[in-house]
């Protein structure tokens, strides 16, 4: 009987871990996108303010 009670608990733990990993991946993607956008904006400002030698 005791073993049967542990199964839902273990399933809940696995889902929580999976959910937290998925959230971490989404946060990382959002961070990458925001960083990329800031970098693009910075490059545009630098190009507008300085002449680039080629």
Coordinates of C-alpha atoms in Angstrom, one line a residue:
X1 CA 0.0 0.0 0.0
X2 CA 2.8 2.4 0.9
X3 CA 4.4 2.0 -2.5
X4 CA 1.2 2.9 -4.3
X5 CA 1.0 6.2 -2.4
X6 CA 4.6 7.1 -3.5
X7 CA 3.8 6.8 -7.3
X8 CA 1.7 10.0 -7.6
X9 CA 4.2 11.9 -5.5
X10 CA 7.1 10.7 -7.8
X11 CA 5.0 11.6 -10.9
X12 CA 4.4 15.1 -9.4
X13 CA 8.1 15.5 -8.7
X14 CA 9.0 14.5 -12.3
X15 CA 6.4 16.9 -13.7
X16 CA 7.7 19.7 -11.5
X17 CA 11.3 19.1 -12.6
X18 CA 10.3 19.0 -16.2
X19 CA 8.2 22.2 -15.9
X20 CA 11.0 24.0 -14.2
X21 CA 13.5 22.9 -16.9
X22 CA 11.1 24.1 -19.6
X23 CA 10.7 27.4 -17.8
X24 CA 14.5 27.7 -17.5
X25 CA 14.8 27.1 -21.3
X26 CA 12.2 29.8 -22.0
X27 CA 13.9 32.3 -19.7
X28 CA 17.2 31.6 -21.5
X29 CA 15.6 32.1 -24.9
X30 CA 14.0 35.4 -23.8
X31 CA 17.3 36.5 -22.4
X32 CA 19.1 35.6 -25.6
X33 CA 16.5 37.5 -27.7
X34 CA 16.7 40.6 -25.4
X35 CA 20.5 40.5 -25.5
X36 CA 20.5 40.2 -29.3
X37 CA 18.1 43.1 -29.6
X38 CA 20.2 45.3 -27.4
X39 CA 23.3 44.4 -29.3
X40 CA 21.6 45.2 -32.6
X41 CA 20.5 48.6 -31.2
X42 CA 24.0 49.4 -29.9
X43 CA 25.5 48.6 -33.3
X44 CA 23.0 50.8 -35.1
X45 CA 23.8 53.7 -32.7
X46 CA 27.5 53.2 -33.2
X47 CA 27.2 53.1 -36.9
X48 CA 25.1 56.2 -36.9
X49 CA 27.7 58.1 -34.7
X50 CA 30.9 56.8 -36.1
X51 CA 32.1 56.2 -39.6
X52 CA 33.1 52.6 -40.2
X53 CA 36.4 52.2 -42.0
X54 CA 36.3 49.3 -44.5

